[in-house]
JSON list of C-alpha atoms in Angstrom, two decimals:
[
{"chain": "A", "resi": 29, "resn": "UNK", "atom": "CA", "xyz": [40.15, 6.85, -33.26]},
{"chain": "A", "resi": 30, "resn": "UNK", "atom": "CA", "xyz": [42.44, 4.47, -31.42]},
{"chain": "A", "resi": 31, "resn": "UNK", "atom": "CA", "xyz": [43.57, 7.25, -29.07]},
{"chain": "A", "resi": 32, "resn": "UNK", "atom": "CA", "xyz": [44.38, 9.75, -31.76]},
{"chain": "A", "resi": 33, "resn": "UNK", "atom": "CA", "xyz": [42.39, 12.85, -31.01]},
{"chain": "A", "resi": 34, "resn": "UNK", "atom": "CA", "xyz": [41.76, 15.92, -33.11]},
{"chain": "A", "resi": 35, "resn": "UNK", "atom": "CA", "xyz": [38.94, 18.46, -33.11]},
{"chain": "A", "resi": 36, "resn": "UNK", "atom": "CA", "xyz": [35.90, 17.53, -35.17]},
{"chain": "A", "resi": 37, "resn": "UNK", "atom": "CA", "xyz": [35.37, 20.86, -36.88]},
{"chain": "A", "resi": 38, "resn": "UNK", "atom": "CA", "xyz": [36.98, 24.28, -37.16]},
{"chain": "A", "resi": 39, "resn": "UNK", "atom": "CA", "xyz": [36.01, 27.47, -38.96]},
{"chain": "A", "resi": 40, "resn": "UNK", "atom": "CA", "xyz": [38.40, 30.21, -40.00]},
{"chain": "A", "resi": 41, "resn": "UNK", "atom": "CA", "xyz": [38.41, 33.27, -42.23]},
{"chain": "A", "resi": 42, "resn": "UNK", "atom": "CA", "xyz": [40.12, 33.59, -45.59]},
{"chain": "A", "resi": 43, "resn": "UNK", "atom": "CA", "xyz": [43.61, 35.05, -45.16]},
{"chain": "A", "resi": 44, "resn": "UNK", "atom": "CA", "xyz": [43.86, 34.03, -41.51]},
{"chain": "A", "resi": 45, "resn": "UNK", "atom": "CA", "xyz": [46.00, 31.40, -39.76]},
{"chain": "A", "resi": 46, "resn": "UNK", "atom": "CA", "xyz": [44.57, 28.22, -38.26]},
{"chain": "A", "resi": 47, "resn": "UNK", "atom": "CA", "xyz": [46.16, 25.55, -36.08]},
{"chain": "A", "resi": 48, "resn": "UNK", "atom": "CA", "xyz": [44.78, 22.01, -36.00]},
{"chain": "A", "resi": 49, "resn": "UNK", "atom": "CA", "xyz": [45.94, 19.97, -33.02]},
{"chain": "A", "resi": 50, "resn": "UNK", "atom": "CA", "xyz": [46.43, 16.23, -32.74]},
{"chain": "A", "resi": 51, "resn": "UNK", "atom": "CA", "xyz": [47.27, 14.18, -29.66]},
{"chain": "A", "resi": 52, "resn": "UNK", "atom": "CA", "xyz": [48.20, 10.50, -29.70]},
{"chain": "A", "resi": 53, "resn": "UNK", "atom": "CA", "xyz": [49.41, 7.63, -27.56]},
{"chain": "A", "resi": 54, "resn": "UNK", "atom": "CA", "xyz": [53.20, 7.62, -27.68]},
{"chain": "A", "resi": 55, "resn": "UNK", "atom": "CA", "xyz": [53.75, 3.83, -27.68]},
{"chain": "A", "resi": 56, "resn": "UNK", "atom": "CA", "xyz": [54.75, 2.28, -31.00]},
{"chain": "A", "resi": 57, "resn": "UNK", "atom": "CA", "xyz": [55.39, 5.64, -32.64]},
{"chain": "A", "resi": 58, "resn": "UNK", "atom": "CA", "xyz": [57.35, 5.68, -35.90]},
{"chain": "A", "resi": 59, "resn": "UNK", "atom": "CA", "xyz": [56.31, 9.04, -37.27]},
{"chain": "A", "resi": 60, "resn": "UNK", "atom": "CA", "xyz": [53.30, 11.27, -37.81]},
{"chain": "A", "resi": 61, "resn": "UNK", "atom": "CA", "xyz": [51.63, 12.25, -41.06]},
{"chain": "A", "resi": 62, "resn": "UNK", "atom": "CA", "xyz": [49.14, 14.93, -41.99]},
{"chain": "A", "resi": 63, "resn": "UNK", "atom": "CA", "xyz": [46.85, 14.39, -44.96]},
{"chain": "A", "resi": 64, "resn": "UNK", "atom": "CA", "xyz": [44.30, 16.67, -46.61]},
{"chain": "A", "resi": 65, "resn": "UNK", "atom": "CA", "xyz": [41.13, 15.18, -48.00]},
{"chain": "A", "resi": 66, "resn": "UNK", "atom": "CA", "xyz": [38.51, 16.93, -50.09]},
{"chain": "A", "resi": 67, "resn": "UNK", "atom": "CA", "xyz": [35.12, 15.27, -50.21]},
{"chain": "A", "resi": 68, "resn": "UNK", "atom": "CA", "xyz": [35.10, 12.25, -52.51]},
{"chain": "A", "resi": 69, "resn": "UNK", "atom": "CA", "xyz": [38.80, 12.46, -53.24]},
{"chain": "A", "resi": 70, "resn": "UNK", "atom": "CA", "xyz": [41.96, 10.69, -52.14]},
{"chain": "A", "resi": 71, "resn": "UNK", "atom": "CA", "xyz": [43.71, 11.74, -48.94]},
{"chain": "A", "resi": 72, "resn": "UNK", "atom": "CA", "xyz": [46.68, 13.82, -50.12]},
{"chain": "A", "resi": 73, "resn": "UNK", "atom": "CA", "xyz": [49.99, 13.81, -48.28]},
{"chain": "A", "resi": 74, "resn": "UNK", "atom": "CA", "xyz": [50.85, 17.14, -46.65]},
{"chain": "A", "resi": 75, "resn": "UNK", "atom": "CA", "xyz": [53.64, 16.56, -44.17]},
{"chain": "A", "resi": 76, "resn": "UNK", "atom": "CA", "xyz": [55.63, 14.07, -42.13]},
{"chain": "A", "resi": 77, "resn": "UNK", "atom": "CA", "xyz": [57.33, 14.52, -38.75]},
{"chain": "A", "resi": 78, "resn": "UNK", "atom": "CA", "xyz": [59.51, 11.97, -36.98]},
{"chain": "A", "resi": 79, "resn": "UNK", "atom": "CA", "xyz": [61.74, 14.27, -34.91]},
{"chain": "A", "resi": 80, "resn": "UNK", "atom": "CA", "xyz": [60.68, 17.03, -32.54]},
{"chain": "A", "resi": 81, "resn": "UNK", "atom": "CA", "xyz": [60.26, 20.44, -34.05]},
{"chain": "A", "resi": 82, "resn": "UNK", "atom": "CA", "xyz": [58.68, 22.31, -36.88]},
{"chain": "A", "resi": 83, "resn": "UNK", "atom": "CA", "xyz": [58.64, 21.28, -40.53]},
{"chain": "A", "resi": 84, "resn": "UNK", "atom": "CA", "xyz": [57.71, 24.10, -42.90]},
{"chain": "A", "resi": 85, "resn": "UNK", "atom": "CA", "xyz": [56.43, 23.62, -46.43]},
{"chain": "A", "resi": 86, "resn": "UNK", "atom": "CA", "xyz": [55.06, 26.75, -48.01]},
{"chain": "A", "resi": 87, "resn": "UNK", "atom": "CA", "xyz": [51.83, 27.85, -46.35]},
{"chain": "A", "resi": 88, "resn": "UNK", "atom": "CA", "xyz": [51.68, 24.64, -44.32]},
{"chain": "A", "resi": 89, "resn": "UNK", "atom": "CA", "xyz": [53.81, 23.76, -41.30]},
{"chain": "A", "resi": 90, "resn": "UNK", "atom": "CA", "xyz": [53.66, 20.81, -38.94]},
{"chain": "A", "resi": 91, "resn": "UNK", "atom": "CA", "xyz": [55.03, 20.53, -35.43]},
{"chain": "A", "resi": 92, "resn": "UNK", "atom": "CA", "xyz": [55.81, 17.48, -33.32]},
{"chain": "A", "resi": 93, "resn": "UNK", "atom": "CA", "xyz": [56.57, 16.88, -29.65]},
{"chain": "A", "resi": 94, "resn": "UNK", "atom": "CA", "xyz": [57.22, 13.17, -29.16]},
{"chain": "A", "resi": 95, "resn": "UNK", "atom": "CA", "xyz": [57.44, 13.32, -25.37]},
{"chain": "A", "resi": 96, "resn": "UNK", "atom": "CA", "xyz": [54.02, 14.99, -25.17]},
{"chain": "A", "resi": 97, "resn": "UNK", "atom": "CA", "xyz": [52.38, 12.92, -27.91]},
{"chain": "A", "resi": 98, "resn": "UNK", "atom": "CA", "xyz": [51.33, 16.13, -29.61]},
{"chain": "A", "resi": 99, "resn": "UNK", "atom": "CA", "xyz": [51.38, 17.55, -33.11]},
{"chain": "A", "resi": 100, "resn": "UNK", "atom": "CA", "xyz": [49.78, 20.45, -34.88]},
{"chain": "A", "resi": 101, "resn": "UNK", "atom": "CA", "xyz": [49.25, 21.50, -38.47]},
{"chain": "A", "resi": 102, "resn": "UNK", "atom": "CA", "xyz": [49.48, 25.23, -39.10]},
{"chain": "A", "resi": 103, "resn": "UNK", "atom": "CA", "xyz": [47.88, 26.70, -42.19]},
{"chain": "A", "resi": 104, "resn": "UNK", "atom": "CA", "xyz": [48.74, 30.31, -43.07]},
{"chain": "A", "resi": 105, "resn": "UNK", "atom": "CA", "xyz": [47.12, 32.74, -45.49]},
{"chain": "A", "resi": 106, "resn": "UNK", "atom": "CA", "xyz": [44.04, 30.59, -45.68]},
{"chain": "A", "resi": 107, "resn": "UNK", "atom": "CA", "xyz": [42.34, 30.20, -49.04]},
{"chain": "A", "resi": 108, "resn": "UNK", "atom": "CA", "xyz": [38.84, 28.99, -49.80]},
{"chain": "A", "resi": 109, "resn": "UNK", "atom": "CA", "xyz": [40.31, 25.87, -51.42]},
{"chain": "A", "resi": 110, "resn": "UNK", "atom": "CA", "xyz": [41.78, 24.89, -48.03]},
{"chain": "A", "resi": 111, "resn": "UNK", "atom": "CA", "xyz": [38.27, 23.91, -46.93]},
{"chain": "A", "resi": 112, "resn": "UNK", "atom": "CA", "xyz": [38.70, 20.16, -46.47]},
{"chain": "A", "resi": 113, "resn": "UNK", "atom": "CA", "xyz": [39.15, 17.43, -43.90]},
{"chain": "A", "resi": 114, "resn": "UNK", "atom": "CA", "xyz": [42.61, 17.22, -42.29]},
{"chain": "A", "resi": 115, "resn": "UNK", "atom": "CA", "xyz": [43.71, 13.81, -41.10]},
{"chain": "A", "resi": 116, "resn": "UNK", "atom": "CA", "xyz": [46.35, 13.15, -38.47]},
{"chain": "A", "resi": 117, "resn": "UNK", "atom": "CA", "xyz": [47.88, 9.67, -38.81]},
{"chain": "A", "resi": 118, "resn": "UNK", "atom": "CA", "xyz": [50.48, 7.91, -36.69]},
{"chain": "A", "resi": 119, "resn": "UNK", "atom": "CA", "xyz": [52.77, 5.32, -38.26]},
{"chain": "A", "resi": 120, "resn": "UNK", "atom": "CA", "xyz": [52.81, 2.31, -35.97]},
{"chain": "A", "resi": 121, "resn": "UNK", "atom": "CA", "xyz": [55.11, 0.04, -37.95]},
{"chain": "A", "resi": 122, "resn": "UNK", "atom": "CA", "xyz": [54.09, 0.62, -41.56]},
{"chain": "A", "resi": 123, "resn": "UNK", "atom": "CA", "xyz": [50.47, 0.73, -40.52]},
{"chain": "A", "resi": 124, "resn": "UNK", "atom": "CA", "xyz": [48.87, 4.15, -40.35]},
{"chain": "A", "resi": 125, "resn": "UNK", "atom": "CA", "xyz": [46.47, 4.75, -37.48]},
{"chain": "A", "resi": 126, "resn": "UNK", "atom": "CA", "xyz": [44.21, 7.69, -38.24]},
{"chain": "A", "resi": 127, "resn": "UNK", "atom": "CA", "xyz": [42.33, 10.19, -36.19]},
{"chain": "A", "resi": 128, "resn": "UNK", "atom": "CA", "xyz": [38.74, 10.89, -37.18]},
{"chain": "A", "resi": 129, "resn": "UNK", "atom": "CA", "xyz": [39.79, 14.04, -39.05]},
{"chain": "A", "resi": 130, "resn": "UNK", "atom": "CA", "xyz": [39.12, 17.73, -38.61]},
{"chain": "A", "resi": 131, "resn": "UNK", "atom": "CA", "xyz": [36.72, 19.41, -41.03]},
{"chain": "A", "resi": 132, "resn": "UNK", "atom": "CA", "xyz": [38.02, 22.90, -41.74]},
{"chain": "A", "resi": 133, "resn": "UNK", "atom": "CA", "xyz": [35.63, 25.46, -43.17]},
{"chain": "A", "resi": 134, "resn": "UNK", "atom": "CA", "xyz": [37.15, 28.61, -44.60]},
{"chain": "A", "resi": 135, "resn": "UNK", "atom": "CA", "xyz": [34.73, 31.51, -44.91]},
{"chain": "A", "resi": 136, "resn": "UNK", "atom": "CA", "xyz": [35.16, 34.72, -46.87]},
{"chain": "B", "resi": 4, "resn": "UNK", "atom": "CA", "xyz": [53.47, 9.85, -62.92]},
{"chain": "B", "resi": 5, "resn": "UNK", "atom": "CA", "xyz": [50.09, 8.19, -62.46]},
{"chain": "B", "resi": 6, "resn": "UNK", "atom": "CA", "xyz": [48.79, 7.96, -58.93]},
{"chain": "B", "resi": 7, "resn": "UNK", "atom": "CA", "xyz": [47.07, 5.10, -57.17]},
{"chain": "B", "resi": 8, "resn": "UNK", "atom": "CA", "xyz": [43.91, 4.12, -59.03]},
{"chain": "B", "resi": 9, "resn": "UNK", "atom": "CA", "xyz": [40.94, 2.17, -57.79]},
{"chain": "B", "resi": 10, "resn": "UNK", "atom": "CA", "xyz": [38.03, 0.52, -59.54]},
{"chain": "B", "resi": 11, "resn": "UNK", "atom": "CA", "xyz": [35.11, 0.84, -59.34]},
{"chain": "B", "resi": 12, "resn": "UNK", "atom": "CA", "xyz": [34.57, 4.27, -57.82]},
{"chain": "B", "resi": 13, "resn": "UNK", "atom": "CA", "xyz": [31.16, 3.21, -56.54]},
{"chain": "B", "resi": 14, "resn": "UNK", "atom": "CA", "xyz": [29.49, -0.14, -56.03]},
{"chain": "B", "resi": 15, "resn": "UNK", "atom": "CA", "xyz": [25.96, -0.85, -54.82]},
{"chain": "B", "resi": 16, "resn": "UNK", "atom": "CA", "xyz": [25.15, -4.46, -54.06]},
{"chain": "B", "resi": 17, "resn": "UNK", "atom": "CA", "xyz": [22.62, -6.44, -52.06]},
{"chain": "B", "resi": 18, "resn": "UNK", "atom": "CA", "xyz": [23.40, -8.25, -48.86]},
{"chain": "B", "resi": 19, "resn": "UNK", "atom": "CA", "xyz": [24.76, -11.70, -49.62]},
{"chain": "B", "resi": 20, "resn": "UNK", "atom": "CA", "xyz": [26.29, -10.77, -52.96]},
{"chain": "B", "resi": 21, "resn": "UNK", "atom": "CA", "xyz": [29.97, -10.71, -53.81]},
{"chain": "B", "resi": 22, "resn": "UNK", "atom": "CA", "xyz": [32.00, -7.65, -54.73]},
{"chain": "B", "resi": 23, "resn": "UNK", "atom": "CA", "xyz": [35.60, -7.36, -55.89]},
{"chain": "B", "resi": 24, "resn": "UNK", "atom": "CA", "xyz": [37.51, -4.12, -55.57]},
{"chain": "B", "resi": 25, "resn": "UNK", "atom": "CA", "xyz": [40.68, -3.44, -57.51]},
{"chain": "B", "resi": 26, "resn": "UNK", "atom": "CA", "xyz": [43.69, -1.28, -56.75]},
{"chain": "B", "resi": 27, "resn": "UNK", "atom": "CA", "xyz": [46.55, -0.36, -59.05]},
{"chain": "B", "resi": 28, "resn": "UNK", "atom": "CA", "xyz": [49.45, 1.10, -57.06]},
{"chain": "B", "resi": 29, "resn": "UNK", "atom": "CA", "xyz": [51.99, 3.62, -58.27]},
{"chain": "B", "resi": 30, "resn": "UNK", "atom": "CA", "xyz": [54.40, 1.87, -60.62]},
{"chain": "B", "resi": 31, "resn": "UNK", "atom": "CA", "xyz": [57.45, 0.56, -58.77]},
{"chain": "B", "resi": 32, "resn": "UNK", "atom": "CA", "xyz": [55.84, 0.63, -55.33]},
{"chain": "B", "resi": 33, "resn": "UNK", "atom": "CA", "xyz": [56.36, -2.68, -53.58]},
{"chain": "B", "resi": 34, "resn": "UNK", "atom": "CA", "xyz": [54.11, -1.84, -50.66]},
{"chain": "B", "resi": 35, "resn": "UNK", "atom": "CA", "xyz": [50.36, -1.86, -51.02]},
{"chain": "B", "resi": 36, "resn": "UNK", "atom": "CA", "xyz": [47.85, -1.20, -48.26]},
{"chain": "B", "resi": 37, "resn": "UNK", "atom": "CA", "xyz": [44.08, -1.47, -47.90]},
{"chain": "B", "resi": 38, "resn": "UNK", "atom": "CA", "xyz": [42.13, 0.74, -45.52]},
{"chain": "B", "resi": 39, "resn": "UNK", "atom": "CA", "xyz": [38.45, 1.45, -45.06]},
{"chain": "B", "resi": 40, "resn": "UNK", "atom": "CA", "xyz": [36.27, 4.13, -43.57]},
{"chain": "B", "resi": 41, "resn": "UNK", "atom": "CA", "xyz": [32.83, 3.23, -42.37]},
{"chain": "B", "resi": 42, "resn": "UNK", "atom": "CA", "xyz": [30.21, 5.93, -41.80]},
{"chain": "B", "resi": 43, "resn": "UNK", "atom": "CA", "xyz": [31.25, 8.48, -39.21]},
{"chain": "B", "resi": 44, "resn": "UNK", "atom": "CA", "xyz": [34.39, 6.63, -38.19]},
{"chain": "B", "resi": 45, "resn": "UNK", "atom": "CA", "xyz": [38.08, 7.06, -38.82]},
{"chain": "B", "resi": 46, "resn": "UNK", "atom": "CA", "xyz": [40.02, 5.39, -41.64]},
{"chain": "B", "resi": 47, "resn": "UNK", "atom": "CA", "xyz": [41.16, 1.97, -40.42]},
{"chain": "B", "resi": 48, "resn": "UNK", "atom": "CA", "xyz": [43.95, -0.30, -41.62]},
{"chain": "B", "resi": 49, "resn": "UNK", "atom": "CA", "xyz": [42.99, -3.62, -43.17]},
{"chain": "B", "resi": 50, "resn": "UNK", "atom": "CA", "xyz": [46.19, -5.16, -44.51]},
{"chain": "B", "resi": 51, "resn": "UNK", "atom": "CA", "xyz": [49.62, -4.62, -46.01]},
{"chain": "B", "resi": 52, "resn": "UNK", "atom": "CA", "xyz": [51.32, -6.38, -48.93]},
{"chain": "B", "resi": 53, "resn": "UNK", "atom": "CA", "xyz": [55.01, -6.34, -49.68]},
{"chain": "B", "resi": 54, "resn": "UNK", "atom": "CA", "xyz": [55.11, -7.36, -53.32]},
{"chain": "B", "resi": 55, "resn": "UNK", "atom": "CA", "xyz": [52.84, -10.40, -53.45]},
{"chain": "B", "resi": 56, "resn": "UNK", "atom": "CA", "xyz": [53.21, -11.38, -49.78]},
{"chain": "B", "resi": 57, "resn": "UNK", "atom": "CA", "xyz": [50.83, -10.41, -46.99]},
{"chain": "B", "resi": 58, "resn": "UNK", "atom": "CA", "xyz": [52.98, -8.63, -44.43]},
{"chain": "B", "resi": 59, "resn": "UNK", "atom": "CA", "xyz": [50.25, -7.73, -41.97]},
{"chain": "B", "resi": 60, "resn": "UNK", "atom": "CA", "xyz": [46.57, -8.62, -42.19]},
{"chain": "B", "resi": 61, "resn": "UNK", "atom": "CA", "xyz": [45.70, -7.82, -38.61]},
{"chain": "B", "resi": 62, "resn": "UNK", "atom": "CA", "xyz": [43.00, -5.35, -39.62]},
{"chain": "B", "resi": 63, "resn": "UNK", "atom": "CA", "xyz": [40.92, -7.71, -41.75]},
{"chain": "B", "resi": 64, "resn": "UNK", "atom": "CA", "xyz": [37.54, -7.88, -40.02]},
{"chain": "B", "resi": 65, "resn": "UNK", "atom": "CA", "xyz": [36.67, -11.52, -40.75]},
{"chain": "B", "resi": 66, "resn": "UNK", "atom": "CA", "xyz": [37.06, -14.33, -43.26]},
{"chain": "B", "resi": 67, "resn": "UNK", "atom": "CA", "xyz": [34.51, -12.83, -45.62]},
{"chain": "B", "resi": 68, "resn": "UNK", "atom": "CA", "xyz": [37.30, -10.55, -46.81]},
{"chain": "B", "resi": 69, "resn": "UNK", "atom": "CA", "xyz": [39.99, -11.90, -49.12]},
{"chain": "B", "resi": 70, "resn": "UNK", "atom": "CA", "xyz": [42.83, -9.82, -50.51]},
{"chain": "B", "resi": 71, "resn": "UNK", "atom": "CA", "xyz": [45.22, -10.92, -53.20]},
{"chain": "B", "resi": 72, "resn": "UNK", "atom": "CA", "xyz": [48.14, -9.42, -55.04]},
{"chain": "B", "resi": 73, "resn": "UNK", "atom": "CA", "xyz": [49.23, -11.97, -57.59]},
{"chain": "B", "resi": 74, "resn": "UNK", "atom": "CA", "xyz": [52.45, -11.00, -59.34]},
{"chain": "B", "resi": 75, "resn": "UNK", "atom": "CA", "xyz": [53.04, -8.16, -56.94]},
{"chain": "B", "resi": 76, "resn": "UNK", "atom": "CA", "xyz": [51.34, -5.53, -59.09]},
{"chain": "B", "resi": 77, "resn": "UNK", "atom": "CA", "xyz": [47.64, -4.75, -58.72]},
{"chain": "B", "resi": 78, "resn": "UNK", "atom": "CA", "xyz": [45.59, -6.03, -55.81]},
{"chain": "B", "resi": 79, "resn": "UNK", "atom": "CA", "xyz": [42.00, -7.15, -55.38]},
{"chain": "B", "resi": 80, "resn": "UNK", "atom": "CA", "xyz": [39.84, -7.17, -52.28]},
{"chain": "B", "resi": 81, "resn": "UNK", "atom": "CA", "xyz": [36.86, -9.49, -52.40]},
{"chain": "B", "resi": 82, "resn": "UNK", "atom": "CA", "xyz": [33.97, -9.38, -49.97]},
{"chain": "B", "resi": 83, "resn": "UNK", "atom": "CA", "xyz": [31.90, -12.56, -49.99]},
{"chain": "B", "resi": 84, "resn": "UNK", "atom": "CA", "xyz": [29.14, -12.59, -48.89]},
{"chain": "B", "resi": 85, "resn": "UNK", "atom": "CA", "xyz": [28.69, -8.87, -48.27]},
{"chain": "B", "resi": 86, "resn": "UNK", "atom": "CA", "xyz": [26.88, -7.71, -45.14]},
{"chain": "B", "resi": 87, "resn": "UNK", "atom": "CA", "xyz": [25.26, -4.36, -44.35]},
{"chain": "B", "resi": 88, "resn": "UNK", "atom": "CA", "xyz": [28.09, -3.35, -42.01]},
{"chain": "B", "resi": 89, "resn": "UNK", "atom": "CA", "xyz": [30.60, -3.66, -44.87]},
{"chain": "B", "resi": 90, "resn": "UNK", "atom": "CA", "xyz": [29.32, -0.42, -46.37]},
{"chain": "B", "resi": 91, "resn": "UNK", "atom": "CA", "xyz": [31.94, 2.31, -46.43]},
{"chain": "B", "resi": 92, "resn": "UNK", "atom": "CA", "xyz": [34.80, 3.70, -48.47]},
{"chain": "B", "resi": 93, "resn": "UNK", "atom": "CA", "xyz": [37.68, 1.34, -49.21]},
{"chain": "B", "resi": 94, "resn": "UNK", "atom": "CA", "xyz": [41.00, 3.05, -49.80]},
{"chain": "B", "resi": 95, "resn": "UNK", "atom": "CA", "xyz": [44.15, 1.65, -51.27]},
{"chain": "B", "resi": 96, "resn": "UNK", "atom": "CA", "xyz": [47.57, 3.17, -50.70]},
{"chain": "B", "resi": 97, "resn": "UNK", "atom": "CA", "xyz": [51.06, 2.37, -51.91]},
{"chain": "B", "resi": 98, "resn": "UNK", "atom": "CA", "xyz": [54.60, 3.26, -50.93]},
{"chain": "B", "resi": 99, "resn": "UNK", "atom": "CA", "xyz": [58.01, 2.70, -52.41]},
{"chain": "B", "resi": 100, "resn": "UNK", "atom": "CA", "xyz": [59.97, 1.07, -49.59]},
{"chain": "B", "resi": 101, "resn": "UNK", "atom": "CA", "xyz": [59.95, 0.45, -45.89]},
{"chain": "B", "resi": 102, "resn": "UNK", "atom": "CA", "xyz": [63.18, 2.16, -44.86]},
{"chain": "B", "resi": 103, "resn": "UNK", "atom": "CA", "xyz": [62.10, 3.47, -41.48]},
{"chain": "B", "resi": 104, "resn": "UNK", "atom": "CA", "xyz": [58.92, 5.27, -42.49]},
{"chain": "B", "resi": 105, "resn": "UNK", "atom": "CA", "xyz": [57.75, 5.67, -46.03]},
{"chain": "B", "resi": 106, "resn": "UNK", "atom": "CA", "xyz": [55.03, 7.98, -47.31]},
{"chain": "B", "resi": 107, "resn": "UNK", "atom": "CA", "xyz": [51.86, 6.22, -48.32]},
{"chain": "B", "resi": 108, "resn": "UNK", "atom": "CA", "xyz": [50.00, 7.64, -51.32]},
{"chain": "B", "resi": 109, "resn": "UNK", "atom": "CA", "xyz": [46.29, 7.04, -51.40]},
{"chain": "B", "resi": 110, "resn": "UNK", "atom": "CA", "xyz": [43.82, 6.32, -54.14]},
{"chain": "B", "resi": 111, "resn": "UNK", "atom": "CA", "xyz": [40.40, 8.01, -54.34]},
{"chain": "B", "resi": 112, "resn": "UNK", "atom": "CA", "xyz": [38.64, 5.03, -52.81]},
{"chain": "B", "resi": 113, "resn": "UNK", "atom": "CA", "xyz": [35.74, 2.77, -53.72]},
{"chain": "B", "resi": 114, "resn": "UNK", "atom": "CA", "xyz": [32.45, 3.65, -52.09]},
{"chain": "B", "resi": 115, "resn": "UNK", "atom": "CA", "xyz": [30.67, 0.39, -51.29]},
{"chain": "B", "resi": 116, "resn": "UNK", "atom": "CA", "xyz": [26.99, 0.37, -50.38]},
{"chain": "B", "resi": 117, "resn": "UNK", "atom": "CA", "xyz": [25.42, -2.88, -49.24]},
{"chain": "B", "resi": 118, "resn": "UNK", "atom": "CA", "xyz": [21.60, -2.83, -49.26]}
]
C-alpha cells in the first residue's frame, strides 16, 4: 500500500517470539505507528517511533531505522490472543499511510 | 474515558441510495479523521478535520462523498448516490493535537455494503 510493505501472513507458536517487518519510502516521514486489529474491531494503538532505535513496551517492542526506511514489531511470549492483524502506518503530515497489514496466527 | 464511536456498525443499501455515517470522537480531541478499507486493500486516508474546518480532503474519492463536522464535535460522512465500489469499512479516528505527531485513536468502523 503506497510503498509500505509488510508480509501478508505469519504463523508462530504460543510462547515464542515473532518479528513483523515493515519497509517504507522515506520521503515525507514524520513517524511510524504500529496498530493491532482483531477482526471486526477498531485498530488499537501499539507503538510509535520517530527516532532511530528500539521502543519497548511490555511484551511488544518496535524498532526504527529512518535511513533504511525500515521498522519491525517484536512480540515476545506469544499468547493466543495475539492472533490478529498488525498494521504498519507512516505519518506523512497528520495523514497516516497504512500497509496492507500482516495477519499473525498463533498456534498452540 | 469513552473511545471513538461510530454509527451504524453495519449498513446495507442499494446502488443509488444515500447513506450517512456518523463518528463521535474522543471528548476534547480537535482532530478527526476519516479512513476507509475496501476489500483486500489497505486502510486509506479520506480527510482530516481540525475542529470544524477541513484541513486536508485529498483522499476523498469524488464529489459523491461529503463530510461535515458542524460545531467541531461529531462528524458525518454522506455518500450520495452510493455505488458498488463504495463498499468497505469506514473508520473514524481522532487525536488531541497536532504537535509534531499525535496518536490517532480509531473507532470500530462502519461496514458499508452497496448492492
